[in-house]
Amino acid sequence: MKFQLKTLTLALLALIFTSCDDDDSGEPITNVQTTFEIIASSPDHTILEQALIDTGLDEALNQGTYTVFAPTDDAFSGVLLDQLSNEQLTNILLNHVIDGLAASNTLENGYFTTLATESASGNANNISMYINTDSGVELNGASSVTSADLGASNGIVHVVDAVIPIPDVVTFATIDPTFDTLEAALTRSDQPDFVGTLSSSEAPAPFTVFAPTNQAFSDLLDELGATSLDDIDGPTLTSTLNSHVIDGLNVTSNELESGSVETLGDDIMIDAENVQLIDQNGRTIEIIVTDVQTSNGVIHAIDRVILPDAAVESTFEIIEASPNHTILEQALIDTGLDVAVNNNELTVFAPTDAAFGNVDVSSLTVEQLSNVLLNHTVSGTILSGDLSNSYTNTLAVETNTGDENNLSLYINVDNGVSLNGISNVTTPDLEAYNGVVHVVDAVITIPDVTTFALADPNFSILVDALTRENSFTYVSTLQSTESPAPFTVFAPTNDAFVDLLTELELNSLADVPTATLEATLNTHVITDANVTSSTLSSGTVSTLGDDVSIDADETTVTDPNGRVSNIIAVDVQAGNGIIHAIDQVLLPQQ
């Protein structure tokens, strides 16, 4: 009766804790004997010697160049050799042989290919061996080298204390520390018998397994806003793990083909050319290690966990599931924006309950609250790595003009991610199927004209000018939503002020006379108008100071002295007006 592979595997695994006496083979033999002759001359390797002779492998080991991991007689204790077919015994012995030289000082943690082969696919792919050198040299988690580097004329012999079992898919998931979290997931008490299934050589074997690394699971927890694997419910974890297994196939890297493939969970897309996978949520996963071959399937390591469709939440569902966002959740429901956040692709900056500490939501009308909430949302998906020092538009609008221009949001990434200078991202990149959520530590209030002047470092000298004198009321005026709001402000950059001081032959802003400074600042403000770049028209326009001339085609502003300033950035929209950046300070009539 032929010994079944499953039974053989269990028998061999029983050898893991088998101990043996110290090897008496003495010092490494000089290069006059072959690898087989070293084994044949050792009094502790009679069983291995006879097994090699019985299978005809003795002749093979006398030719070619091999590294042989040689189990002692004690190492064979419990292995029922008489119940193995010649083919099975041959494959076990070949699972101890690596082609070429592998001295102990060249071994490191990783996978090596033995001369044993799998038979499940019909292609006889060579089986892998996992070597761990953290404490000595351990093979497939079951056998250790006790005497290393016995030099032969055609290779090296390493004496080992246990027969190296033929691995199955579970073997490497269990012994390779790179997959510790995967092992924890597969063996969690609320999961089906993944271990039993993936250990079997019967249908639905063979398996092609895309195995996420520990880092992939860590990144997933960040992505889902979870703190541990325990935060993922049982059904979701089951469907997720199933989505990593193709059954009935042993697909090696050279057999990967682009297209949709069915897993035990959801279908996934394979991009063979770029060695990538794409899951049901459009998430791209890199295959980072290929062709870890076992007796009942092949493993490819991946850098990201594959998620089935049901595993990824919407942006609103991420907020709803968070214990720290109950105020935001209720506000979205009260305004009806929960539906919009569920149905559109959005980037949501989500204030925590603590962030709402100084905001009296109850005092706002539904319309006002909606606009505040929309000031935390940006159309599309913008991950933290894609953010830069720049302006973008939120879905909130200004209400002064009747045109409902979208408000601007100033993003600064010099030190983390700051929004309008008042709110910081504390947890980025909680990815949803329809966008992304970034947790923030303060409510992003509706900006006024001064908000951007204060937040954007390009306007720091302008802020100094507006606040230089205690008598100046620019800040309170430009913060107001009452008349003479809305304002159109032509805002000089820092470079523009530096150039002005050079032009006036002054050393600093403090050298500008107060009356001149006040008149100069007034010349940059148009009242009772929110003039966007699309509504800018050529002609003379009155400011709080002198009249200026606008050339809409050339996007320039000319002051009463004929000095031409270029508009270099347009449409920074606040709740009470709009800012256009200019490259030269406008001077009143001199």
PDB file of C-alpha atoms in Angstrom, residues 299-493:
ATOM      1  CA  ILE A 299       3.327  31.051  -2.623  1.00  0.00           C
ATOM      2  CA  HIS A 300       3.967  34.566  -3.916  1.00  0.00           C
ATOM      3  CA  ALA A 301       4.579  37.277  -1.275  1.00  0.00           C
ATOM      4  CA  ILE A 302       2.710  40.568  -1.725  1.00  0.00           C
ATOM      5  CA  ASP A 303       3.146  44.007  -0.179  1.00  0.00           C
ATOM      6  CA  ARG A 304      -0.524  44.774   0.429  1.00  0.00           C
ATOM      7  CA  VAL A 305      -3.511  42.813   1.680  1.00  0.00           C
ATOM      8  CA  ILE A 306      -6.088  42.007  -1.003  1.00  0.00           C
ATOM      9  CA  LEU A 307      -9.496  43.265   0.093  1.00  0.00           C
ATOM     10  CA  PRO A 308     -12.797  41.902  -1.165  1.00  0.00           C
ATOM     11  CA  ASP A 309     -15.465  44.390  -2.126  1.00  0.00           C
ATOM     12  CA  ALA A 310     -17.306  44.089   1.174  1.00  0.00           C
ATOM     13  CA  ALA A 311     -14.178  44.680   3.264  1.00  0.00           C
ATOM     14  CA  VAL A 312     -13.663  48.314   2.253  1.00  0.00           C
ATOM     15  CA  GLU A 313     -15.961  50.924   3.700  1.00  0.00           C
ATOM     16  CA  SER A 314     -17.177  54.198   2.255  1.00  0.00           C
ATOM     17  CA  THR A 315     -15.794  57.450   3.606  1.00  0.00           C
ATOM     18  CA  PHE A 316     -18.945  57.902   5.690  1.00  0.00           C
ATOM     19  CA  GLU A 317     -18.759  54.326   6.991  1.00  0.00           C
ATOM     20  CA  ILE A 318     -15.183  54.942   8.169  1.00  0.00           C
ATOM     21  CA  ILE A 319     -16.419  57.998  10.093  1.00  0.00           C
ATOM     22  CA  GLU A 320     -19.472  56.104  11.370  1.00  0.00           C
ATOM     23  CA  ALA A 321     -17.315  53.241  12.663  1.00  0.00           C
ATOM     24  CA  SER A 322     -14.943  55.540  14.545  1.00  0.00           C
ATOM     25  CA  PRO A 323     -15.655  56.092  18.268  1.00  0.00           C
ATOM     26  CA  ASN A 324     -13.880  59.449  17.991  1.00  0.00           C
ATOM     27  CA  HIS A 325     -16.148  60.957  15.327  1.00  0.00           C
ATOM     28  CA  THR A 326     -19.639  60.813  16.828  1.00  0.00           C
ATOM     29  CA  ILE A 327     -20.245  64.586  16.477  1.00  0.00           C
ATOM     30  CA  LEU A 328     -19.152  64.607  12.849  1.00  0.00           C
ATOM     31  CA  GLU A 329     -21.246  61.504  12.132  1.00  0.00           C
ATOM     32  CA  GLN A 330     -24.380  63.105  13.604  1.00  0.00           C
ATOM     33  CA  ALA A 331     -23.734  66.407  11.841  1.00  0.00           C
ATOM     34  CA  LEU A 332     -23.464  64.626   8.495  1.00  0.00           C
ATOM     35  CA  ILE A 333     -26.724  62.802   9.181  1.00  0.00           C
ATOM     36  CA  ASP A 334     -28.522  65.961  10.348  1.00  0.00           C
ATOM     37  CA  THR A 335     -27.555  67.811   7.173  1.00  0.00           C
ATOM     38  CA  GLY A 336     -28.183  64.877   4.850  1.00  0.00           C
ATOM     39  CA  LEU A 337     -24.542  64.916   3.773  1.00  0.00           C
ATOM     40  CA  ASP A 338     -24.085  61.277   4.876  1.00  0.00           C
ATOM     41  CA  VAL A 339     -25.713  60.246   1.596  1.00  0.00           C
ATOM     42  CA  ALA A 340     -23.445  62.521  -0.444  1.00  0.00           C
ATOM     43  CA  VAL A 341     -20.345  61.313   1.381  1.00  0.00           C
ATOM     44  CA  ASN A 342     -21.393  57.721   0.649  1.00  0.00           C
ATOM     45  CA  ASN A 343     -22.065  58.278  -3.041  1.00  0.00           C
ATOM     46  CA  ASN A 344     -19.264  60.545  -4.274  1.00  0.00           C
ATOM     47  CA  GLU A 345     -15.494  60.188  -4.549  1.00  0.00           C
ATOM     48  CA  LEU A 346     -14.198  62.531  -1.876  1.00  0.00           C
ATOM     49  CA  THR A 347     -11.240  63.367   0.298  1.00  0.00           C
ATOM     50  CA  VAL A 348     -12.619  64.065   3.773  1.00  0.00           C
ATOM     51  CA  PHE A 349     -10.702  65.860   6.517  1.00  0.00           C
ATOM     52  CA  ALA A 350     -12.537  64.474   9.552  1.00  0.00           C
ATOM     53  CA  PRO A 351     -12.460  66.442  12.839  1.00  0.00           C
ATOM     54  CA  THR A 352     -12.586  64.319  15.978  1.00  0.00           C
ATOM     55  CA  ASP A 353     -15.073  64.939  18.790  1.00  0.00           C
ATOM     56  CA  ALA A 354     -12.309  66.792  20.648  1.00  0.00           C
ATOM     57  CA  ALA A 355     -11.788  68.997  17.580  1.00  0.00           C
ATOM     58  CA  PHE A 356     -15.376  70.226  17.911  1.00  0.00           C
ATOM     59  CA  GLY A 357     -14.679  71.432  21.476  1.00  0.00           C
ATOM     60  CA  ASN A 358     -14.766  75.137  20.621  1.00  0.00           C
ATOM     61  CA  VAL A 359     -17.427  74.961  17.922  1.00  0.00           C
ATOM     62  CA  ASP A 360     -21.055  75.362  18.969  1.00  0.00           C
ATOM     63  CA  VAL A 361     -22.742  73.292  16.296  1.00  0.00           C
ATOM     64  CA  SER A 362     -26.177  73.873  17.810  1.00  0.00           C
ATOM     65  CA  SER A 363     -25.953  77.606  17.067  1.00  0.00           C
ATOM     66  CA  LEU A 364     -25.587  77.037  13.307  1.00  0.00           C
ATOM     67  CA  THR A 365     -28.405  76.765  10.820  1.00  0.00           C
ATOM     68  CA  VAL A 366     -28.541  73.620   8.699  1.00  0.00           C
ATOM     69  CA  GLU A 367     -27.227  75.667   5.756  1.00  0.00           C
ATOM     70  CA  GLN A 368     -24.317  77.044   7.799  1.00  0.00           C
ATOM     71  CA  LEU A 369     -23.465  73.630   9.262  1.00  0.00           C
ATOM     72  CA  SER A 370     -23.568  72.066   5.793  1.00  0.00           C
ATOM     73  CA  ASN A 371     -21.116  74.637   4.506  1.00  0.00           C
ATOM     74  CA  VAL A 372     -18.742  74.067   7.419  1.00  0.00           C
ATOM     75  CA  LEU A 373     -18.827  70.319   6.806  1.00  0.00           C
ATOM     76  CA  LEU A 374     -18.330  70.792   3.058  1.00  0.00           C
ATOM     77  CA  ASN A 375     -15.279  72.918   3.885  1.00  0.00           C
ATOM     78  CA  HIS A 376     -13.701  69.625   5.039  1.00  0.00           C
ATOM     79  CA  THR A 377     -14.295  67.833   1.741  1.00  0.00           C
ATOM     80  CA  VAL A 378     -12.345  67.946  -1.504  1.00  0.00           C
ATOM     81  CA  SER A 379     -13.476  66.285  -4.703  1.00  0.00           C
ATOM     82  CA  GLY A 380     -11.527  63.139  -5.685  1.00  0.00           C
ATOM     83  CA  THR A 381      -9.040  61.002  -3.776  1.00  0.00           C
ATOM     84  CA  ILE A 382      -5.938  62.799  -2.479  1.00  0.00           C
ATOM     85  CA  LEU A 383      -3.594  60.679  -0.374  1.00  0.00           C
ATOM     86  CA  SER A 384      -1.208  62.392   2.035  1.00  0.00           C
ATOM     87  CA  GLY A 385       1.762  61.598  -0.204  1.00  0.00           C
ATOM     88  CA  ASP A 386       0.149  63.601  -2.997  1.00  0.00           C
ATOM     89  CA  LEU A 387      -0.287  66.756  -0.889  1.00  0.00           C
ATOM     90  CA  SER A 388       2.034  69.740  -1.300  1.00  0.00           C
ATOM     91  CA  ASN A 389       2.167  73.395  -0.286  1.00  0.00           C
ATOM     92  CA  SER A 390      -0.689  74.663  -2.407  1.00  0.00           C
ATOM     93  CA  TYR A 391      -4.294  75.776  -2.635  1.00  0.00           C
ATOM     94  CA  THR A 392      -7.159  73.498  -3.505  1.00  0.00           C
ATOM     95  CA  ASN A 393     -10.921  74.012  -3.489  1.00  0.00           C
ATOM     96  CA  THR A 394     -13.339  72.481  -1.015  1.00  0.00           C
ATOM     97  CA  LEU A 395     -17.015  71.828  -1.723  1.00  0.00           C
ATOM     98  CA  ALA A 396     -17.998  74.729   0.545  1.00  0.00           C
ATOM     99  CA  VAL A 397     -19.040  77.986  -1.147  1.00  0.00           C
ATOM    100  CA  GLU A 398     -19.074  81.722  -0.461  1.00  0.00           C
ATOM    101  CA  THR A 399     -22.546  83.203  -0.314  1.00  0.00           C
ATOM    102  CA  ASN A 400     -21.910  86.916  -0.851  1.00  0.00           C
ATOM    103  CA  THR A 401     -22.067  87.078  -4.623  1.00  0.00           C
ATOM    104  CA  GLY A 402     -24.795  84.616  -5.421  1.00  0.00           C
ATOM    105  CA  ASP A 403     -22.332  82.785  -7.668  1.00  0.00           C
ATOM    106  CA  GLU A 404     -21.420  80.282  -4.924  1.00  0.00           C
ATOM    107  CA  ASN A 405     -17.730  80.162  -5.747  1.00  0.00           C
ATOM    108  CA  ASN A 406     -15.999  77.244  -4.043  1.00  0.00           C
ATOM    109  CA  LEU A 407     -13.844  78.153  -1.061  1.00  0.00           C
ATOM    110  CA  SER A 408     -10.103  77.621  -1.119  1.00  0.00           C
ATOM    111  CA  LEU A 409      -8.102  75.457   1.293  1.00  0.00           C
ATOM    112  CA  TYR A 410      -4.430  76.199   1.931  1.00  0.00           C
ATOM    113  CA  ILE A 411      -2.376  73.048   2.530  1.00  0.00           C
ATOM    114  CA  ASN A 412       1.092  73.244   4.062  1.00  0.00           C
ATOM    115  CA  VAL A 413       3.283  70.133   4.371  1.00  0.00           C
ATOM    116  CA  ASP A 414       6.451  71.710   5.790  1.00  0.00           C
ATOM    117  CA  ASN A 415       5.805  70.027   9.145  1.00  0.00           C
ATOM    118  CA  GLY A 416       3.130  67.378   8.820  1.00  0.00           C
ATOM    119  CA  VAL A 417      -0.045  68.469   7.044  1.00  0.00           C
ATOM    120  CA  SER A 418      -1.597  71.775   8.120  1.00  0.00           C
ATOM    121  CA  LEU A 419      -4.889  73.109   6.722  1.00  0.00           C
ATOM    122  CA  ASN A 420      -5.571  76.864   6.597  1.00  0.00           C
ATOM    123  CA  GLY A 421      -3.032  77.204   9.398  1.00  0.00           C
ATOM    124  CA  ILE A 422      -5.537  76.032  12.015  1.00  0.00           C
ATOM    125  CA  SER A 423      -6.029  72.274  11.646  1.00  0.00           C
ATOM    126  CA  ASN A 424      -3.537  69.423  11.441  1.00  0.00           C
ATOM    127  CA  VAL A 425      -3.835  65.905  10.038  1.00  0.00           C
ATOM    128  CA  THR A 426      -3.221  63.440  12.873  1.00  0.00           C
ATOM    129  CA  THR A 427      -4.077  60.185  11.078  1.00  0.00           C
ATOM    130  CA  PRO A 428      -3.751  60.184   7.274  1.00  0.00           C
ATOM    131  CA  ASP A 429      -4.889  57.871   4.500  1.00  0.00           C
ATOM    132  CA  LEU A 430      -7.857  55.905   5.817  1.00  0.00           C
ATOM    133  CA  GLU A 431      -8.737  54.642   2.370  1.00  0.00           C
ATOM    134  CA  ALA A 432     -12.343  54.023   1.359  1.00  0.00           C
ATOM    135  CA  TYR A 433     -13.781  52.567  -1.820  1.00  0.00           C
ATOM    136  CA  ASN A 434     -14.959  56.059  -2.738  1.00  0.00           C
ATOM    137  CA  GLY A 435     -12.092  58.203  -1.491  1.00  0.00           C
ATOM    138  CA  VAL A 436      -9.985  58.727   1.606  1.00  0.00           C
ATOM    139  CA  VAL A 437     -10.406  60.067   5.139  1.00  0.00           C
ATOM    140  CA  HIS A 438      -7.727  62.084   6.945  1.00  0.00           C
ATOM    141  CA  VAL A 439      -8.357  62.632  10.678  1.00  0.00           C
ATOM    142  CA  VAL A 440      -7.749  66.247  11.810  1.00  0.00           C
ATOM    143  CA  ASP A 441      -7.414  67.868  15.225  1.00  0.00           C
ATOM    144  CA  ALA A 442      -9.467  71.051  14.659  1.00  0.00           C
ATOM    145  CA  VAL A 443     -12.547  72.118  12.742  1.00  0.00           C
ATOM    146  CA  ILE A 444     -11.582  73.919   9.530  1.00  0.00           C
ATOM    147  CA  THR A 445     -13.726  77.013   9.902  1.00  0.00           C
ATOM    148  CA  ILE A 446     -14.928  79.072   6.948  1.00  0.00           C
ATOM    149  CA  PRO A 447     -11.889  81.187   5.971  1.00  0.00           C
ATOM    150  CA  ASP A 448     -11.889  84.956   5.628  1.00  0.00           C
ATOM    151  CA  VAL A 449      -9.371  87.006   3.671  1.00  0.00           C
ATOM    152  CA  THR A 450      -6.994  87.215   6.635  1.00  0.00           C
ATOM    153  CA  THR A 451      -7.001  83.411   7.070  1.00  0.00           C
ATOM    154  CA  PHE A 452      -4.924  82.871   3.944  1.00  0.00           C
ATOM    155  CA  ALA A 453      -2.686  85.884   4.582  1.00  0.00           C
ATOM    156  CA  LEU A 454      -1.802  84.362   7.956  1.00  0.00           C
ATOM    157  CA  ALA A 455      -1.560  80.734   6.800  1.00  0.00           C
ATOM    158  CA  ASP A 456       0.460  81.238   3.608  1.00  0.00           C
ATOM    159  CA  PRO A 457       4.112  82.087   4.376  1.00  0.00           C
ATOM    160  CA  ASN A 458       4.351  83.860   1.003  1.00  0.00           C
ATOM    161  CA  PHE A 459       2.336  86.709   2.546  1.00  0.00           C
ATOM    162  CA  SER A 460       4.172  87.066   5.871  1.00  0.00           C
ATOM    163  CA  ILE A 461       5.449  90.613   5.090  1.00  0.00           C
ATOM    164  CA  LEU A 462       1.944  91.638   4.003  1.00  0.00           C
ATOM    165  CA  VAL A 463       0.693  90.464   7.413  1.00  0.00           C
ATOM    166  CA  ASP A 464       3.443  92.507   9.099  1.00  0.00           C
ATOM    167  CA  ALA A 465       2.350  95.554   7.098  1.00  0.00           C
ATOM    168  CA  LEU A 466      -1.364  95.108   7.875  1.00  0.00           C
ATOM    169  CA  THR A 467      -0.622  94.832  11.615  1.00  0.00           C
ATOM    170  CA  ARG A 468       2.297  97.267  11.939  1.00  0.00           C
ATOM    171  CA  GLU A 469       0.358 100.082  13.601  1.00  0.00           C
ATOM    172  CA  ASN A 470      -2.074  99.679  16.490  1.00  0.00           C
ATOM    173  CA  SER A 471      -4.311 102.146  14.723  1.00  0.00           C
ATOM    174  CA  PHE A 472      -4.659  99.929  11.668  1.00  0.00           C
ATOM    175  CA  THR A 473      -8.020  98.168  11.465  1.00  0.00           C
ATOM    176  CA  TYR A 474      -7.256  96.044   8.398  1.00  0.00           C
ATOM    177  CA  VAL A 475      -7.506  92.740  10.230  1.00  0.00           C
ATOM    178  CA  SER A 476     -10.943  93.371  11.734  1.00  0.00           C
ATOM    179  CA  THR A 477     -12.191  94.885   8.487  1.00  0.00           C
ATOM    180  CA  LEU A 478     -10.952  92.052   6.295  1.00  0.00           C
ATOM    181  CA  GLN A 479     -12.399  89.479   8.696  1.00  0.00           C
ATOM    182  CA  SER A 480     -15.875  90.968   8.472  1.00  0.00           C
ATOM    183  CA  THR A 481     -18.717  89.520   6.437  1.00  0.00           C
ATOM    184  CA  GLU A 482     -20.635  92.811   6.671  1.00  0.00           C
ATOM    185  CA  SER A 483     -20.299  95.778   4.308  1.00  0.00           C
ATOM    186  CA  PRO A 484     -17.851  96.792   2.847  1.00  0.00           C
ATOM    187  CA  ALA A 485     -17.396  93.035   2.307  1.00  0.00           C
ATOM    188  CA  PRO A 486     -16.916  91.171   0.065  1.00  0.00           C
ATOM    189  CA  PHE A 487     -13.358  92.224  -0.783  1.00  0.00           C
ATOM    190  CA  THR A 488     -11.140  91.681  -3.784  1.00  0.00           C
ATOM    191  CA  VAL A 489      -7.547  91.844  -2.574  1.00  0.00           C
ATOM    192  CA  PHE A 490      -4.455  92.081  -4.748  1.00  0.00           C
ATOM    193  CA  ALA A 491      -1.940  90.596  -2.321  1.00  0.00           C
ATOM    194  CA  PRO A 492       1.774  91.389  -2.814  1.00  0.00           C
ATOM    195  CA  THR A 493       4.143  88.491  -2.106  1.00  0.00           C
TER     196      THR A 493
END
